[in-house]
Coordinates of C-alpha atoms in Angstrom, one line a residue:
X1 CA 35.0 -20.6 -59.1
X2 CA 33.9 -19.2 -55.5
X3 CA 36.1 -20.1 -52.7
X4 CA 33.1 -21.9 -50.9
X5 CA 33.2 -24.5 -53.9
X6 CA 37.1 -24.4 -53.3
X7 CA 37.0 -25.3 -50.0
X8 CA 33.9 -28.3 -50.5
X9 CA 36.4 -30.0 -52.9
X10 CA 39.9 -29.2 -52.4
X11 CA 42.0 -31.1 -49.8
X12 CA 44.7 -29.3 -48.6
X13 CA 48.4 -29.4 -49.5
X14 CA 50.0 -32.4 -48.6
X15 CA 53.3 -33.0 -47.4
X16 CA 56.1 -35.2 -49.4
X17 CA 56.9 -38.7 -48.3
X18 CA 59.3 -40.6 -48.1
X19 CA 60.7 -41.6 -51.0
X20 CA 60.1 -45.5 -52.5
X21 CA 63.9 -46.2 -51.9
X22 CA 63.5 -45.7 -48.3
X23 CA 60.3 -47.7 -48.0
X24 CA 56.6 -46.3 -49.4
X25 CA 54.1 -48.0 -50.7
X26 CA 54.3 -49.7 -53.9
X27 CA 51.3 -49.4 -56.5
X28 CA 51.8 -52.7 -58.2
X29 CA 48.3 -52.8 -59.9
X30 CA 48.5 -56.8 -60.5
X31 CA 48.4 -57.3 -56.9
X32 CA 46.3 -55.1 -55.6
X33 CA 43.8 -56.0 -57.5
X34 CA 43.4 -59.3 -56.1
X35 CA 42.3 -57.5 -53.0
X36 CA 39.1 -57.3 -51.9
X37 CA 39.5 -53.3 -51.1
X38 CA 42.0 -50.4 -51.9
X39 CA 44.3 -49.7 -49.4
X40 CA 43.5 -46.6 -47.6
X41 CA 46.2 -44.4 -48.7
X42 CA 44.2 -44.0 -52.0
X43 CA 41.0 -43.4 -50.3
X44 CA 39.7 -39.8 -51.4
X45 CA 37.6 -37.2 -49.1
X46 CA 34.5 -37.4 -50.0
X47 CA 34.2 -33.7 -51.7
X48 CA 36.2 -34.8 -54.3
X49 CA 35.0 -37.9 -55.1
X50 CA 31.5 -36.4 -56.6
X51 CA 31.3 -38.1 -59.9
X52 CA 28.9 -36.9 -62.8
X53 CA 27.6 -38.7 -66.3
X54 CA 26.9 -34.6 -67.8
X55 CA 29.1 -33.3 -70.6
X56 CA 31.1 -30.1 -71.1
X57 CA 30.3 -27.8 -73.8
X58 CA 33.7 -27.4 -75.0
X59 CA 33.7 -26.4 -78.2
X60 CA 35.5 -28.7 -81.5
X61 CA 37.6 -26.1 -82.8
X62 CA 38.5 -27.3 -86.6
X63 CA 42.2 -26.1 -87.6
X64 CA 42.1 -27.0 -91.5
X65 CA 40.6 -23.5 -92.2
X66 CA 43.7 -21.6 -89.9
X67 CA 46.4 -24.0 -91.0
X68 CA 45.4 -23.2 -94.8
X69 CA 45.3 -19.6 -94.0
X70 CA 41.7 -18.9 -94.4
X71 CA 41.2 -15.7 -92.8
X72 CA 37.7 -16.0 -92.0
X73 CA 38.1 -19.7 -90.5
X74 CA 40.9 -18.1 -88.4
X75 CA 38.3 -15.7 -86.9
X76 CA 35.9 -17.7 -86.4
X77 CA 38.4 -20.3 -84.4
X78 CA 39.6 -17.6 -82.8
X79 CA 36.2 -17.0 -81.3
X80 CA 35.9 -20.5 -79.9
X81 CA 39.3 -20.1 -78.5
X82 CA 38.6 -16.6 -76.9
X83 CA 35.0 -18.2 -75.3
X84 CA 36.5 -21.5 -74.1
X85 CA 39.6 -20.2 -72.0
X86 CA 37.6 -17.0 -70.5
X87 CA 35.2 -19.4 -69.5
X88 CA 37.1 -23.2 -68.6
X89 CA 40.2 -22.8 -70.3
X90 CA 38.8 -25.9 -72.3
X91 CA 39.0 -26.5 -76.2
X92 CA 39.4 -29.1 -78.4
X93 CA 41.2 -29.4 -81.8
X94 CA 40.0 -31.5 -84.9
X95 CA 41.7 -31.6 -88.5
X96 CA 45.2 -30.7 -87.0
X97 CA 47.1 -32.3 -89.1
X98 CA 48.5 -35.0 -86.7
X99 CA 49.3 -38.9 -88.6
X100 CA 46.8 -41.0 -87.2
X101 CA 48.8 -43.6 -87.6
X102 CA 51.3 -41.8 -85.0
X103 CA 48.7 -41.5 -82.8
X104 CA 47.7 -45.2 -82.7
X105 CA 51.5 -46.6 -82.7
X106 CA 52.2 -44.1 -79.5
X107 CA 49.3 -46.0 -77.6
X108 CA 50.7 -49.0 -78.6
X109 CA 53.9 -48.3 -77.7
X110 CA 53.0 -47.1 -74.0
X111 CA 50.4 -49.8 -73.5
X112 CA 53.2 -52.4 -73.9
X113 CA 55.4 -50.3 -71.8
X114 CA 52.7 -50.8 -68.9
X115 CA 51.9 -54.5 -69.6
X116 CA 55.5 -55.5 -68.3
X117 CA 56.2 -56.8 -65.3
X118 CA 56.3 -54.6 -62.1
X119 CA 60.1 -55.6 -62.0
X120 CA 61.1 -54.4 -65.5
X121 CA 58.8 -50.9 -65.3
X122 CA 61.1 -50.3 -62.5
X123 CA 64.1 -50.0 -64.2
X124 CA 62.8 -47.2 -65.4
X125 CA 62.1 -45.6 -61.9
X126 CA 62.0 -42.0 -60.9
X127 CA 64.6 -41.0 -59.0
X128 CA 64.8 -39.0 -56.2
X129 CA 64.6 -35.1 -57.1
X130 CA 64.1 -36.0 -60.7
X131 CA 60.7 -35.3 -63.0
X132 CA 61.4 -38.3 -65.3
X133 CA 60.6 -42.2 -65.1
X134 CA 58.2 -44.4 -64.3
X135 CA 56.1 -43.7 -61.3
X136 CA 53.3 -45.8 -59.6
X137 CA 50.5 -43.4 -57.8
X138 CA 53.1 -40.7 -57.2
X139 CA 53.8 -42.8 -53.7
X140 CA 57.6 -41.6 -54.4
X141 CA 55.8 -37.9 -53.8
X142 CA 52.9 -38.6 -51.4
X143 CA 52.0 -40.2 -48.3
X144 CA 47.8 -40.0 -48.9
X145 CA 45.4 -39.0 -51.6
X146 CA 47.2 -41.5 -54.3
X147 CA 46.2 -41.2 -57.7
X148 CA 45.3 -44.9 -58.8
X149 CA 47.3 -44.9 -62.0
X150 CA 51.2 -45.2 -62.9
X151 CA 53.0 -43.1 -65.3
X152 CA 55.9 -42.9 -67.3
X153 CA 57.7 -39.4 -67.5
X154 CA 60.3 -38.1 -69.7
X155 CA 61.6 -34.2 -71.4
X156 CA 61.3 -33.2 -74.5
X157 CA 63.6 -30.4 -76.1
X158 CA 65.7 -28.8 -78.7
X159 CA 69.5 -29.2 -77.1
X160 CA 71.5 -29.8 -80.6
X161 CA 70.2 -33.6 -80.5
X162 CA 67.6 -35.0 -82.5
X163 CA 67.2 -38.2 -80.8
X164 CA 67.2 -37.1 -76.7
X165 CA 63.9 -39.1 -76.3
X166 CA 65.5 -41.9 -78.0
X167 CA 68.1 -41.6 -76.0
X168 CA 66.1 -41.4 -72.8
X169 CA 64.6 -44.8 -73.7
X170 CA 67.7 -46.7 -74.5
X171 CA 69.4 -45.3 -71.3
X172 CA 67.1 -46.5 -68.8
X173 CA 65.3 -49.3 -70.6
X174 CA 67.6 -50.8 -73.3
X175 CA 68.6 -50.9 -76.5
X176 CA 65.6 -53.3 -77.1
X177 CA 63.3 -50.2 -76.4
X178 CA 64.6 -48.1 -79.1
X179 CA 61.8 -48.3 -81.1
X180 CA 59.9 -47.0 -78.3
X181 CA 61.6 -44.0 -77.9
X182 CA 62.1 -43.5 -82.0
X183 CA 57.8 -43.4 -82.1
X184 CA 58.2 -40.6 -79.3
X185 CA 60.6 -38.9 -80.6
X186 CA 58.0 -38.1 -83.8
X187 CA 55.2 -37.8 -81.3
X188 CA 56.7 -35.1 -79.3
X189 CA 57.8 -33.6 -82.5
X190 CA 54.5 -33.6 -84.0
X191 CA 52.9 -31.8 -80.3
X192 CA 55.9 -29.6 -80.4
X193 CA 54.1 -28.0 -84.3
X194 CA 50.6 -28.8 -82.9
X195 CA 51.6 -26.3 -79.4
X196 CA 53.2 -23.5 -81.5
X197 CA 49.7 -23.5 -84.4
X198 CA 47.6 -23.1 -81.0
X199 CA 50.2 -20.4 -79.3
X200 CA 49.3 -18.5 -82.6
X201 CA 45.9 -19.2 -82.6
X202 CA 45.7 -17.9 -79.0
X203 CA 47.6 -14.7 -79.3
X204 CA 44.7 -13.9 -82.3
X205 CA 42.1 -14.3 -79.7
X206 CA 43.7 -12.1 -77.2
X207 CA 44.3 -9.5 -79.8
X208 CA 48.0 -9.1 -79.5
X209 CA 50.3 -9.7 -82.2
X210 CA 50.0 -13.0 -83.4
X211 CA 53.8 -14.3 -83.4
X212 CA 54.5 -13.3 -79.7
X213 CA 53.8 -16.5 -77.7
X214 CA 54.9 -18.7 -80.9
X215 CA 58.3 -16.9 -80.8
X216 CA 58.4 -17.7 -76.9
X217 CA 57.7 -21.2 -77.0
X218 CA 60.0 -21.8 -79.7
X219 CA 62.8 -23.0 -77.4
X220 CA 60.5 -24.5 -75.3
X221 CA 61.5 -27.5 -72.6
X222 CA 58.3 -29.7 -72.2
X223 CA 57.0 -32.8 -70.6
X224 CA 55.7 -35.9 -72.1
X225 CA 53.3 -38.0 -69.8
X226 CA 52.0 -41.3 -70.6
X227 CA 49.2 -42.4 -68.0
X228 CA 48.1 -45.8 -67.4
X229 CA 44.9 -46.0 -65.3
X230 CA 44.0 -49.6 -64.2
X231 CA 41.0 -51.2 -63.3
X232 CA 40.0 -50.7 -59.4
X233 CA 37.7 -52.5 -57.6
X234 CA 36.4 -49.6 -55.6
X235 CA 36.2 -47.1 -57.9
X236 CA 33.8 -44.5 -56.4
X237 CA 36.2 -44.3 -53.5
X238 CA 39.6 -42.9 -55.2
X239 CA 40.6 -41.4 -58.2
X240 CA 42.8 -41.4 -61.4
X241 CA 44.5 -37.9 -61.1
X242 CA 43.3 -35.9 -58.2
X243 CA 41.7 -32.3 -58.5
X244 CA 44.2 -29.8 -59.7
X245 CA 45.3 -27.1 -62.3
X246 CA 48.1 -27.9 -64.2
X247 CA 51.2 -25.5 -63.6
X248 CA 52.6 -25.6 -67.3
X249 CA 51.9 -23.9 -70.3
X250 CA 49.6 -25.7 -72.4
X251 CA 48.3 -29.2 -72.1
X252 CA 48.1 -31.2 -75.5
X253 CA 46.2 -34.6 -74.2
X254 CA 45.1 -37.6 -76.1
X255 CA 42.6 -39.7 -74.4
X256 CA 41.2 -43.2 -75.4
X257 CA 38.0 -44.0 -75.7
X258 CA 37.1 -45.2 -72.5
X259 CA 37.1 -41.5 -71.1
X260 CA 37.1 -40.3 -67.6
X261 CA 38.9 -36.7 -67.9
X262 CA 36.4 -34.3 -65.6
X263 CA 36.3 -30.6 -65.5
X264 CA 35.1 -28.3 -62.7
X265 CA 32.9 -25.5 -64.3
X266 CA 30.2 -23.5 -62.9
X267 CA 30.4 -24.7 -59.5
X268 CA 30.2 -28.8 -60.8
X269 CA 32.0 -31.0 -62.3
X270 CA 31.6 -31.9 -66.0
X271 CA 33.0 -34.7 -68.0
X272 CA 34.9 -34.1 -71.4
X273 CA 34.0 -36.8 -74.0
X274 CA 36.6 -38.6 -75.7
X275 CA 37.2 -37.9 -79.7
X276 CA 39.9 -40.3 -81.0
X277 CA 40.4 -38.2 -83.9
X278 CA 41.0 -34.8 -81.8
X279 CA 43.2 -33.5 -78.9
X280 CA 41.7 -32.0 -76.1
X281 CA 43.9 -28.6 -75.3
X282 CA 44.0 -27.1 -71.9
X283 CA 44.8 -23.8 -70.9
X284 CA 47.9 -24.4 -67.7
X285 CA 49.1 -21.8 -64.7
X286 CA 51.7 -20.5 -66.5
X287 CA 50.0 -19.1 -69.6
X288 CA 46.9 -17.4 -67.3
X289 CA 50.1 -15.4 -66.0
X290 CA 51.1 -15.2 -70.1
X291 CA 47.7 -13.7 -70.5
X292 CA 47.6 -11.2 -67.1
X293 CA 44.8 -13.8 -65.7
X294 CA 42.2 -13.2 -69.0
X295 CA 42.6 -17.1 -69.9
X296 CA 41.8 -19.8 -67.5
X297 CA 43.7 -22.8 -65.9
X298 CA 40.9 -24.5 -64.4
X299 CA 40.4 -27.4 -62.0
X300 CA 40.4 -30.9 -63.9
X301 CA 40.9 -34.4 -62.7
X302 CA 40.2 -38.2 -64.0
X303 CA 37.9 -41.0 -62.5
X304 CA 38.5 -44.8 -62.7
X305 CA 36.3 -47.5 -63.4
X306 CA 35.8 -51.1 -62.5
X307 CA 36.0 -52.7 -65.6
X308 CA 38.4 -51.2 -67.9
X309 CA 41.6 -49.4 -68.2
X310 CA 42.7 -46.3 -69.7
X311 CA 45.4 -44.8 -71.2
X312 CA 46.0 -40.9 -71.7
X313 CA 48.8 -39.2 -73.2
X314 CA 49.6 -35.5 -72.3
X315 CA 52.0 -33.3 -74.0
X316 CA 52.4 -30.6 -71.5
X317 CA 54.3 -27.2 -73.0
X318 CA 56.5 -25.6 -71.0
X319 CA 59.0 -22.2 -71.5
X320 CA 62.6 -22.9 -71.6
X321 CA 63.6 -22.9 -67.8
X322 CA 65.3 -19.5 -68.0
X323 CA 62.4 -17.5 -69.7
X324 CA 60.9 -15.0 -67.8
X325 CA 56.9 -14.9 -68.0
X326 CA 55.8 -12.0 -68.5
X327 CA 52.6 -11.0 -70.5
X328 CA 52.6 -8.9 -73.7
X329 CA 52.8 -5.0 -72.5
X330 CA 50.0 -4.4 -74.8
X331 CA 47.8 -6.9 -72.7
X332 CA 48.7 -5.3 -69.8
X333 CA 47.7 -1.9 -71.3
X334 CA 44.2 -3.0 -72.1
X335 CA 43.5 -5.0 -68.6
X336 CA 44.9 -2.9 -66.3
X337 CA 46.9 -3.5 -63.4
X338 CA 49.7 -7.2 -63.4
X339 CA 47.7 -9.9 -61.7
X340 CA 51.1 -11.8 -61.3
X341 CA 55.0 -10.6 -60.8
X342 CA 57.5 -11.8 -63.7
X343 CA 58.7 -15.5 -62.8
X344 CA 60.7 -18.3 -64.7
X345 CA 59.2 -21.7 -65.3
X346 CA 62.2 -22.8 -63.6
X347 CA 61.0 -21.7 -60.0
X348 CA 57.6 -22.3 -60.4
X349 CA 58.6 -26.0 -61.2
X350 CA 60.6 -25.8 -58.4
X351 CA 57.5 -24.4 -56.5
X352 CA 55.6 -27.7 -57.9
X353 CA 57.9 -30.3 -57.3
X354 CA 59.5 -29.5 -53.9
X355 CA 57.0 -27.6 -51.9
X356 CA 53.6 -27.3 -53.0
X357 CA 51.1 -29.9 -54.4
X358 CA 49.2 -28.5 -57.6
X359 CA 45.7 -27.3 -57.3
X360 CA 43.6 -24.5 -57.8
X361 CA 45.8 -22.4 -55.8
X362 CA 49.0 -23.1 -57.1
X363 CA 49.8 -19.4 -59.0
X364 CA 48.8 -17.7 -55.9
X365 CA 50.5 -19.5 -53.5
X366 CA 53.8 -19.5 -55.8
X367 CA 53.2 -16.2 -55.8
X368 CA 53.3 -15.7 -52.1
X369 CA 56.2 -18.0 -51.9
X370 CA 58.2 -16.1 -55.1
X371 CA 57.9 -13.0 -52.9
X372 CA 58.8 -14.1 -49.6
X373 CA 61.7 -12.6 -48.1
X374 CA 63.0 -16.1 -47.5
X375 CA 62.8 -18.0 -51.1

């Protein structure tokens, strides 16, 4: 992307508000919906609020052939792989071996989640300075450029308990929400496989050997996202998830069929149509500094529409906080000089979450900041 597109459709950086306990806005979708127009905090500029009906050519990478360990399939969905994420860092996944069924009861799930009453989402809240909870339009975050959508946050790793997103459920929403966090618990499992297949898959398109990112993730700490986007009135005049680049690892997203995730490719933006029997895969900040800057995190965002919700889940892979990223020396080797220093995910979520809002930037200005004298 040339930094004359950047510019056109990037806002930039806003500052953190205050946070809901001390007074923001509220996004209680029920209400304001019985307004006759959005407020004007979620009011977009007007560069970013370009929509478009065309399609990305993302390729429909099929897994059976890799996951049965036929070597020519491999290649060939290697290939795919390799073209997507120099181009868009787009791909996505069919015949991965994820339960339907799972799929459908994790909707269901989050969907009831998001029917209750404003009061009762709010007991599960997110708090000041922490990642997980429930969240209307990030107004906790932001003062302007809200996102009309709410979601509900929550961690996902390996620390000795087999039941911590259980747990998380039952803490902060009750026992009577168990089962909740129980179908969770197997879907964040079931990403957890899904992200380590496609961290092989990915180090056989980059040529380097093909246990090295799989053996890095395996103690992963990830994020699990559940986004609800509402009906809006004024559609064309906000958005669901602003323009941005996502800062993680590797984004494993299931949308439903009413669609609206965009890309920005080739100087427009593109929409990527929804498969309910696929995952669409995104390459995040963290793994273009895993791959010295060959693979892509590129500029995505969703749209709203007047008539119907939408629901999204996103599976977002993440290195265990104390890793340092650092791509394979043998990648190096063959590209030349580091594009990025060594970090942890640790301060770049740091970076994210206290000082800088994600976009297209994001790795560079970390960078910047990382280096200061002063961090």
């Amino acid at each position: 992307m040339d930094s004359s597109a950047t510019t056109l459709l990037l806002s930039p950086p806003l500052s953190l508000s205050t946070h809901k306990d001390n007074g923001g806005l509220l996004f209680n979708p029920s209400s304001l919906q019985q307004q006759q127009h959005i407020p004007g905090e979620f009011i977009w500029p007007q560069g970013d609020r370009i929509h478009t009906l065309e399609e990305l050519n993302e390729p429909l990478v099929d897994l059976e052939g890799f996951l049965h360990g036929n070597e020519a399939a491999t290649m060939h969905a290697a290939k795919l792989v390799r073209d997507a994420c120099q181009g868009h860092g787009f791909f996505q996944v069919a015949n991965h071996g994820i339960d339907a069924g799972l799929i459908r009861s994790a909707r269901r799930q989050i969907d009831a989640f998001f029917k209750l009453p404003h009061t009762q989402k709010l007991r599960a809240r997110r708090r000041p300075g922490s990642m997980w909870g429930f969240a209307g339009a990030h107004a906790d975050r932001f003062s302007s450029n809200l996102p009309w959508k709410e979601t509900l946050s929550f961690g996902y790793h390996e620390n000795g308990s087999q039941r911590i997103v259980v747990d998380y459920f039952t803490s902060v929403l009750g026992e009577e929400f168990e089962q909740t966090g129980l179908v969770y618990q197997q879907y964040c499992d079931a990403m957890k496989e899904l992200s380590l297949v496609i961290m092989e898959l990915l180090a056989i398109s980059l040529g380097v050997e093909r246990l090295h990112f799989k053996k890095f993730f395996h103690d992963s700490s990830s994020i699990m996202r559940c986004n609800y986007y509402p009906p809006c009135q004024e559609p064309t005049l906000t958005l669901g998830t602003g323009p941005h680049c996502d800062p993680t690892s590797l984004t494993i997203l299931h949308q439903d069929e009413v669609g609206g995730l965009q890309v920005f490719s080739n100087n427009k933006w593109y929409s990527i149509r929804p498969r309910p029997d696929a995952f669409v895969i995104n390459i995040g900040d963290t793994f273009m500094a895993l791959s010295n800057g060959r693979y892509k995190s590129c500029l995505h965002r969703a749209v709203v529409n007047r008539h119907r919700e939408r629901i999204s889940l996103a599976f977002f892979l993440c290195p265990k906080e104390d890793k340092v990223v650092s791509p394979p020396q043998d990648l190096v080797g063959r590209d030349g000089p580091r594009k990025y220093p060594d970090f942890t995910w640790s301060s770049l979520l740091e970076f994210t979450q206290n000082h800088y809002r994600a976009d297209i930037r994001t790795l560079q200005s970390f960078t910047k900041w990382l280096l200061s004298p002063t961090t």
